[in-house]
Coordinates of C-alpha atoms and ligand atoms in Angstrom, one line a residue:
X861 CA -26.2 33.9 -25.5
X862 CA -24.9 34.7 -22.0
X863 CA -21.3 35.9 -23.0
X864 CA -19.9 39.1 -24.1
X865 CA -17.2 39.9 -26.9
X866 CA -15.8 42.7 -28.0
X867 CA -16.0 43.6 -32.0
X868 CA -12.7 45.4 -32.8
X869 CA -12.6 47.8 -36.3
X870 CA -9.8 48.0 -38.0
X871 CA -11.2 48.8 -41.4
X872 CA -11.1 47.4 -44.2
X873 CA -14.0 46.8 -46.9
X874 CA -16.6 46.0 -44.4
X875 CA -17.4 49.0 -42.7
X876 CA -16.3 51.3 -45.3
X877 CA -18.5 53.8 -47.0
X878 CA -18.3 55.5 -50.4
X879 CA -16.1 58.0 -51.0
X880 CA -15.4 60.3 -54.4
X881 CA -12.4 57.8 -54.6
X882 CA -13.7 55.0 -54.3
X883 CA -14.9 52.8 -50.9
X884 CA -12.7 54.1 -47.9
X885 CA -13.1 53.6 -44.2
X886 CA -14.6 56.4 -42.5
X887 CA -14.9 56.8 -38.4
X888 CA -18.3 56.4 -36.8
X889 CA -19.6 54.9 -40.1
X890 CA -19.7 51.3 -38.9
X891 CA -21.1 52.2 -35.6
X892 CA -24.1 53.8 -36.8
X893 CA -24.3 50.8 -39.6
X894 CA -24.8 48.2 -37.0
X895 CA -26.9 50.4 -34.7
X896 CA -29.6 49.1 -37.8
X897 CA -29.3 45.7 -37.4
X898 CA -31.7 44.0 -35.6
X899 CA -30.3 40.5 -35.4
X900 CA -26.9 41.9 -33.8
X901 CA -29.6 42.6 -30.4
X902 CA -31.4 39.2 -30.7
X903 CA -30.8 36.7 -27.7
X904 CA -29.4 34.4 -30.1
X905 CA -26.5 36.5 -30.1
X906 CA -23.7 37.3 -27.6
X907 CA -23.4 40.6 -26.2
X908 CA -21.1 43.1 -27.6
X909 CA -19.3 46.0 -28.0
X910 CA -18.0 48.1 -30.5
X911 CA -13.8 49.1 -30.4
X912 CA -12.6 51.1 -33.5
X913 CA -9.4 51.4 -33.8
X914 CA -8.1 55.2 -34.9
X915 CA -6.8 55.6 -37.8
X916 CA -8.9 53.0 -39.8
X917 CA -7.2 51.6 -42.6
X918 CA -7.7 49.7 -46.0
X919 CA -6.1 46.7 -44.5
X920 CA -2.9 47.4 -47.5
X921 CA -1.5 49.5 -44.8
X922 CA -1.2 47.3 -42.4
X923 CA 2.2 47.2 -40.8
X924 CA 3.4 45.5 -38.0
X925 CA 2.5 48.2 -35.7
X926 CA -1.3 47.7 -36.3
X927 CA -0.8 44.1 -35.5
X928 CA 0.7 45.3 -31.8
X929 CA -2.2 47.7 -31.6
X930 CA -4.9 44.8 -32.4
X931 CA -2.7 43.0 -29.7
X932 CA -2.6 45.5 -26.8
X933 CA -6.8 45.8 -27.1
X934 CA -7.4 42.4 -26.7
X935 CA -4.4 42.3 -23.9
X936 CA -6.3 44.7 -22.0
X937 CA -9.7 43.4 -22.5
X938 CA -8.4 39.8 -22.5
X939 CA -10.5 39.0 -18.9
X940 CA -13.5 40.9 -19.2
X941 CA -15.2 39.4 -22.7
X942 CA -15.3 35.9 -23.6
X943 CA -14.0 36.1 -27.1
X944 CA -12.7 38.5 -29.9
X945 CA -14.1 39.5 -33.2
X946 CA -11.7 41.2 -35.8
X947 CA -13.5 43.4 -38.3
X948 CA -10.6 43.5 -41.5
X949 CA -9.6 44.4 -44.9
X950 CA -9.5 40.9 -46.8
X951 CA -6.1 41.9 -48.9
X952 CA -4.1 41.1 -45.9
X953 CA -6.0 39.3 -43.6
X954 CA -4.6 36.1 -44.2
X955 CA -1.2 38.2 -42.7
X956 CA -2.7 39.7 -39.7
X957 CA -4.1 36.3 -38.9
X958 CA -0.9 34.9 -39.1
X959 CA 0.9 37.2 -36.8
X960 CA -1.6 37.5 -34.2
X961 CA -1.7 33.6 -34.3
X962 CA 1.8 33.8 -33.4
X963 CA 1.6 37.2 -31.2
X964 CA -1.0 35.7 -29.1
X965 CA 0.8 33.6 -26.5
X966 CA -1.2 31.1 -24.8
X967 CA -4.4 32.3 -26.1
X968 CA -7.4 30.2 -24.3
X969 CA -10.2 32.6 -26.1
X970 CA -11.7 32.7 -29.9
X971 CA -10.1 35.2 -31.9
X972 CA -12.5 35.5 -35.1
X973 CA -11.0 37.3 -38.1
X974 CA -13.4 38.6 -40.8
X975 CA -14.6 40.8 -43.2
X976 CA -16.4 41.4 -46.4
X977 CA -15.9 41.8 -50.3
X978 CA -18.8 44.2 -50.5
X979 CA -19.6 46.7 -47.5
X980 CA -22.1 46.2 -44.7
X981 CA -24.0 49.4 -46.2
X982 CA -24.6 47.7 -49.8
X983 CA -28.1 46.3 -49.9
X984 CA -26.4 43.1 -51.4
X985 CA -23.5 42.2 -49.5
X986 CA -21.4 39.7 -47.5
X987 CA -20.5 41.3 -44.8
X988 CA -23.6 40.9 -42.4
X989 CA -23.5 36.5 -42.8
X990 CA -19.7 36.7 -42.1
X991 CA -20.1 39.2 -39.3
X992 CA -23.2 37.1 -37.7
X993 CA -21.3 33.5 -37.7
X994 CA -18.2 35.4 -36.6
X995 CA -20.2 36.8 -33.5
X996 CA -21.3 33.4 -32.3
X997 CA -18.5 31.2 -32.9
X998 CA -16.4 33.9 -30.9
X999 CA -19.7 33.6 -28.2
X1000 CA -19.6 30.0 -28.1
X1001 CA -16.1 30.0 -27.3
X1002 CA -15.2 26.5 -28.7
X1003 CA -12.3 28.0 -31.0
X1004 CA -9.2 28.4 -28.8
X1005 CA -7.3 30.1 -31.1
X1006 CA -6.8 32.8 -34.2
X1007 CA -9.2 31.8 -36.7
X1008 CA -10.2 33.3 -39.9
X1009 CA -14.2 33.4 -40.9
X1010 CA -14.9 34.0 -44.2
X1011 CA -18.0 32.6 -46.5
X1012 CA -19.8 29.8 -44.3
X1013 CA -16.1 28.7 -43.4
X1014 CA -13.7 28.7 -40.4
X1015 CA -10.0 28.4 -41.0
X1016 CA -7.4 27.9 -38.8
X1017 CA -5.6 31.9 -39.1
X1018 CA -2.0 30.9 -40.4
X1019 CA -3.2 27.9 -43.3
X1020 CA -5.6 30.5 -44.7
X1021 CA -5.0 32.3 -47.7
X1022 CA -6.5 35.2 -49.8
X1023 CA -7.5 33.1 -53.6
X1024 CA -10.0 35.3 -55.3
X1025 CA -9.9 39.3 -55.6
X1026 CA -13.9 38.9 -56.3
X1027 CA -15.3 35.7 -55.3
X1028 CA -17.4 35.9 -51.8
X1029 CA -15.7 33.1 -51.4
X1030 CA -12.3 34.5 -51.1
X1031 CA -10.5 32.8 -48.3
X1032 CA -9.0 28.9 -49.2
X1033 CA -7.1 26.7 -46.2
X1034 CA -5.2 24.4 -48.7
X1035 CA -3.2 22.8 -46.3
X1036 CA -5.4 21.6 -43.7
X1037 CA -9.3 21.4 -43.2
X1038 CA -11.4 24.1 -41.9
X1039 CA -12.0 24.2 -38.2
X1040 CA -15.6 24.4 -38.9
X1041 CA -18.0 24.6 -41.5
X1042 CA -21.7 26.6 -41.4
X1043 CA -24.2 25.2 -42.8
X1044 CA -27.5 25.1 -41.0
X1045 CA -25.6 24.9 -38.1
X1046 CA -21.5 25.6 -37.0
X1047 CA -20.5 22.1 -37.4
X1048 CA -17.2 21.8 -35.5
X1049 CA -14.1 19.6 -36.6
X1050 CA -13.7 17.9 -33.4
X1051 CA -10.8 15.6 -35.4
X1052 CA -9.0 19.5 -34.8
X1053 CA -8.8 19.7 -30.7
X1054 CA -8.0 23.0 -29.6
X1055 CA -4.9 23.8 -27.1
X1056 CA -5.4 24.1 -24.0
X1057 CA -2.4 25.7 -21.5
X1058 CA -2.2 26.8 -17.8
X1059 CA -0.1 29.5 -19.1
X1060 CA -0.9 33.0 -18.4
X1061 CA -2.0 35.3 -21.9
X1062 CA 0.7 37.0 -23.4
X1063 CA 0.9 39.4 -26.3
X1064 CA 4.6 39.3 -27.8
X1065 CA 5.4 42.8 -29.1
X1066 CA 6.5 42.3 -32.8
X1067 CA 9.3 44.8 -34.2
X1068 CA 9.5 46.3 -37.5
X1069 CA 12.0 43.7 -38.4
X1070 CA 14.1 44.3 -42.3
X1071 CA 12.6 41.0 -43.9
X1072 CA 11.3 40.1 -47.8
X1073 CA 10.1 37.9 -50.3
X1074 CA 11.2 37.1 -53.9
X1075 CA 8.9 35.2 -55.5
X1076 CA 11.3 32.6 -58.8
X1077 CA 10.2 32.6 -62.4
X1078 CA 11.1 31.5 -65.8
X1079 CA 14.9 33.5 -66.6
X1080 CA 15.2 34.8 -62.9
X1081 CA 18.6 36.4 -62.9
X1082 CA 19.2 36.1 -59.5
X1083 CA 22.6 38.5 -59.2
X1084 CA 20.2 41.0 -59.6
X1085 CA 19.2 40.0 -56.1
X1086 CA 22.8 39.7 -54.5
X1087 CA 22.6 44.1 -53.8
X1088 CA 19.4 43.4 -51.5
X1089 CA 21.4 40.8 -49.7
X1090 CA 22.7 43.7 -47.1
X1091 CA 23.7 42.8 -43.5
X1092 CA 20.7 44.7 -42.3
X1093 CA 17.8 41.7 -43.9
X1094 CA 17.5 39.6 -41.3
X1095 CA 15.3 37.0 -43.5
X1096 CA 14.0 36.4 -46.8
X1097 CA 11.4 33.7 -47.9
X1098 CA 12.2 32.5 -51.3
X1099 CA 8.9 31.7 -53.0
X1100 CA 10.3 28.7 -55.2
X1101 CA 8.2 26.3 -57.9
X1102 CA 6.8 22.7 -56.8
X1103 CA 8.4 21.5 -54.3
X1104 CA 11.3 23.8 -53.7
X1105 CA 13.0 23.9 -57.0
X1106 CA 14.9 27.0 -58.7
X1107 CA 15.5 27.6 -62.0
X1108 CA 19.5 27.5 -63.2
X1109 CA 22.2 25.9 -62.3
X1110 CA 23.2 25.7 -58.8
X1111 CA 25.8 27.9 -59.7
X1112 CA 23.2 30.9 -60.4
X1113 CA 21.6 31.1 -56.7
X1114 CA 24.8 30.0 -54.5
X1115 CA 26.2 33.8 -54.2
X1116 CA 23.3 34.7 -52.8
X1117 CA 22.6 31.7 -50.3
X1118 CA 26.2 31.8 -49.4
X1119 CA 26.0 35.8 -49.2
X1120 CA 23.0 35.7 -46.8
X1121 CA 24.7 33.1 -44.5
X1122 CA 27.5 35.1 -44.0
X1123 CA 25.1 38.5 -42.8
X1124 CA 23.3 35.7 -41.0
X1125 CA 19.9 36.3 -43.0
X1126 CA 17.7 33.2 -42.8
X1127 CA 16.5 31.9 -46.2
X1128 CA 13.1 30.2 -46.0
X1129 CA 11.8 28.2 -48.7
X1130 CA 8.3 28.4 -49.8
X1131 CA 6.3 26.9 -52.6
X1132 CA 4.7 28.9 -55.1
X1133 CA 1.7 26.3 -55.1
X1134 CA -1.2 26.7 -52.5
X1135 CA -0.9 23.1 -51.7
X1136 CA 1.2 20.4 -51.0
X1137 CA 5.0 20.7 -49.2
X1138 CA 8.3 21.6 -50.0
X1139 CA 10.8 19.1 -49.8
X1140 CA 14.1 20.0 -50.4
X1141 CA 16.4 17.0 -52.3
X1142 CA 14.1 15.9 -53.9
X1143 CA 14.7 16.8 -57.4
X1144 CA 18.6 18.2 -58.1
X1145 CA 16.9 21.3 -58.2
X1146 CA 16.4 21.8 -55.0
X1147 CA 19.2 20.2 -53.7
X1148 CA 21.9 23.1 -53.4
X1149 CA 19.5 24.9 -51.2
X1150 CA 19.8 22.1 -48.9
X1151 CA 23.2 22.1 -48.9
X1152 CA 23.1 25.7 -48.3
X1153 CA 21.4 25.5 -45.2
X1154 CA 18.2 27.2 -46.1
X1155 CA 14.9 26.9 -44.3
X1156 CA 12.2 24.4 -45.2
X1157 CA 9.1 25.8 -45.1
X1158 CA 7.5 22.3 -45.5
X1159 CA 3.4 23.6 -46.2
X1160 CA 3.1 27.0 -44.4
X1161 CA 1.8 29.8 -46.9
X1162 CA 4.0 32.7 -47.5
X1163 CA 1.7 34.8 -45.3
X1164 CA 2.7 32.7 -42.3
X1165 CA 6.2 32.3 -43.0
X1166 CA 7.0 36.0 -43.0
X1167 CA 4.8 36.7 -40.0
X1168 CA 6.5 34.0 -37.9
X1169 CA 10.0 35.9 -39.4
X1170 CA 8.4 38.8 -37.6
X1171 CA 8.0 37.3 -34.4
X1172 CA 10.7 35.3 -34.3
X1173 CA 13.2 38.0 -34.5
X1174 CA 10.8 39.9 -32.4
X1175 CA 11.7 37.4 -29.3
X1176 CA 15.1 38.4 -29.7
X1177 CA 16.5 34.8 -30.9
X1178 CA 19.8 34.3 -32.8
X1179 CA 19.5 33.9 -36.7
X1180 CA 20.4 29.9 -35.9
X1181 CA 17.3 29.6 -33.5
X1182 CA 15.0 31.2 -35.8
X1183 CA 16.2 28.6 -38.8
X1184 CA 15.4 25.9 -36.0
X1185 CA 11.7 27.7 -34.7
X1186 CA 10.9 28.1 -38.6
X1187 CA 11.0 24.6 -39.2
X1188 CA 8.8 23.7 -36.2
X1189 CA 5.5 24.1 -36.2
X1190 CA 4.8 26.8 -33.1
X1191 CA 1.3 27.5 -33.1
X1192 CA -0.4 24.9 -35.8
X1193 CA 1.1 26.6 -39.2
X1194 CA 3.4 23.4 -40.4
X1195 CA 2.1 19.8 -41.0
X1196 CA 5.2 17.8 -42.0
Ligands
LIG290 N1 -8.8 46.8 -49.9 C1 -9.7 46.3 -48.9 C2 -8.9 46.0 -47.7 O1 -8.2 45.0 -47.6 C3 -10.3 45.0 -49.5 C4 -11.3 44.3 -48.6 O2 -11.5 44.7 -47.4 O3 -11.9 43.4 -49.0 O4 -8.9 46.7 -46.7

């Protein structure tokens, strides 16, 4: 292939090695790993190179900061290489994807997020398929966006979700069809067209912005939950049932709604389902959310709607815009 990417490390099950505790990233392993594969120096495949980032991490402590770091490398690589592979941990890939897909402005290049459930260095492992298609569909440069590659499957980065702890099949896009699927070949979705803008590349710097997520069940008291509602959270996603019900009366979850309007906290409403929409009204259970003014998160996964929280605030807009931006799709993350 006659283009060049560039692989960036981050850690994450893939390249990790074993330690006395267990797998565990370790620098310079992956290097030498892939030093011993043949088929990553066959002419099928585009040229590379090798960035690791320093510290390597089980992707669990990821934080936003990693997320600017993965940003400013492909920034300042954006014009030499044709396209960008991101080696990760699968427990919060579906999270990195989503902020970068949002972080990324005006990206015009394939940004290929994978990874493994069993390392590169286990004789029977995941790892080398996923890295291989990642290589080439970031070579081929047909993907215009942050995608996520994970077992013979490209998903669009925010829709994708994390469904099996063991499974090598452990991503699922619920809400909307994969951009491609590998079989013999990468067959494309060309029903999915991919951006295209005049606008120059820009990486918005994301901020470690006070945000969280309460997730409803069965005998939820929520007054336990009025304490957290301080001034300084600037949103919370409220994982609800179905289609955006709560459990209770009205009465139960009002001093909390009314409490976060007044610190200006936006309250985003997600479904606890993998698929299908919220809709907020329809059922009386639902409704005094509506009235309240909270955010609907229509179909975007939880992963999406707290990274677009992130960069929201990041770009320095008032509590009202972000309500407004959360209920828009902005970069492909809401079908309503
Ligand atoms: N704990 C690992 C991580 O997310 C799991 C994995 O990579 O599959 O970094």
């Amino acid at each position: 292939m006659d283009t060049k990417i560039l692989i960036i490390y981050t850690g994450g099950t893939i390249g990790m090695s074993r330690s006395e505790k267990g797998y565990a990233p370790k620098k310079g392993f992956l290097t030498e790993l892939l030093k011993r594969i043949p088929a990553l120096y066959d002419e099928a495949m585009p040229a590379w190179e090798l960035y690791e980032m320093d510290p390597l991490l089980d992707s669990s402590n990821m934080t936003v900061l990693e997320w600017n770091l993965i940003g400013s490398v492909i920034e300042e690589n954006y014009e030499e290489y044709d396209g960008f592979v991101i080696l990760h941990g699968t427990d919060t890939m579906a999270y990195t994807a989503s902020a970068l897909s949002f972080s990324l402005e005006n990206l015009q290049k394939p940004v290929i997020i994978t990874g493994s459930q069993i390392p590169l260095f286990e004789v029977r492992n995941d790892g080398l398929d996923n890295l291989l298609t990642s290589m080439m569909i970031a070579g081929e440069g047909r993907i215009r966006e942050v995608a996520l590659c994970f077992a013979n499957e490209l998903y669009r980065g925010n829709r994708a979700t994390k469904t099996s702890a063991t499974d090598l099949h452990a991503f699922g896009s619920p809400n909307y069809p994969p951009l491609a699927k590998i079989g013999t070949s990468i067959v494309y979705n060309d029903m999915i067209p991919q951006r295209v803008c005049d606008e120059p590349f820009r990486v918005q710097k994301l901020e470690k912005i006070p945000i969280g997520i309460i997730k409803v069940f069965p005998g939820i008291q929520f007054e336990l939950f009025e304490e957290i509602m301080s001034e300084s959270l600037k949103g919370i996603v409220l994982e609800t049932f179905g289609a955006g019900n709560i459990p209770g009366s009205a009465d139960a979850i009002l001093p909390i709604v009314r409490k976060a309007h007044e610190n200006g906290t936006v309250l985003v409403i997600c479904s606890q389902c993998l698929k299908g929409s919220v809709s907020l009204g329809t059922y009386e259970t639902s409704s005094a959310l509506k009235d309240a003014g909270a955010v609907c998160a229509y179909d975007m996964t939880t992963e999406a709607a707290v990274a677009k929280l992130y960069y929201l605030f990041s770009c320095g807009l008032s509590a009202d815009e972000v309500k407004e931006k959360m209920e828009d799709s902005i970069s492909g993350e809401i079908t309503k």
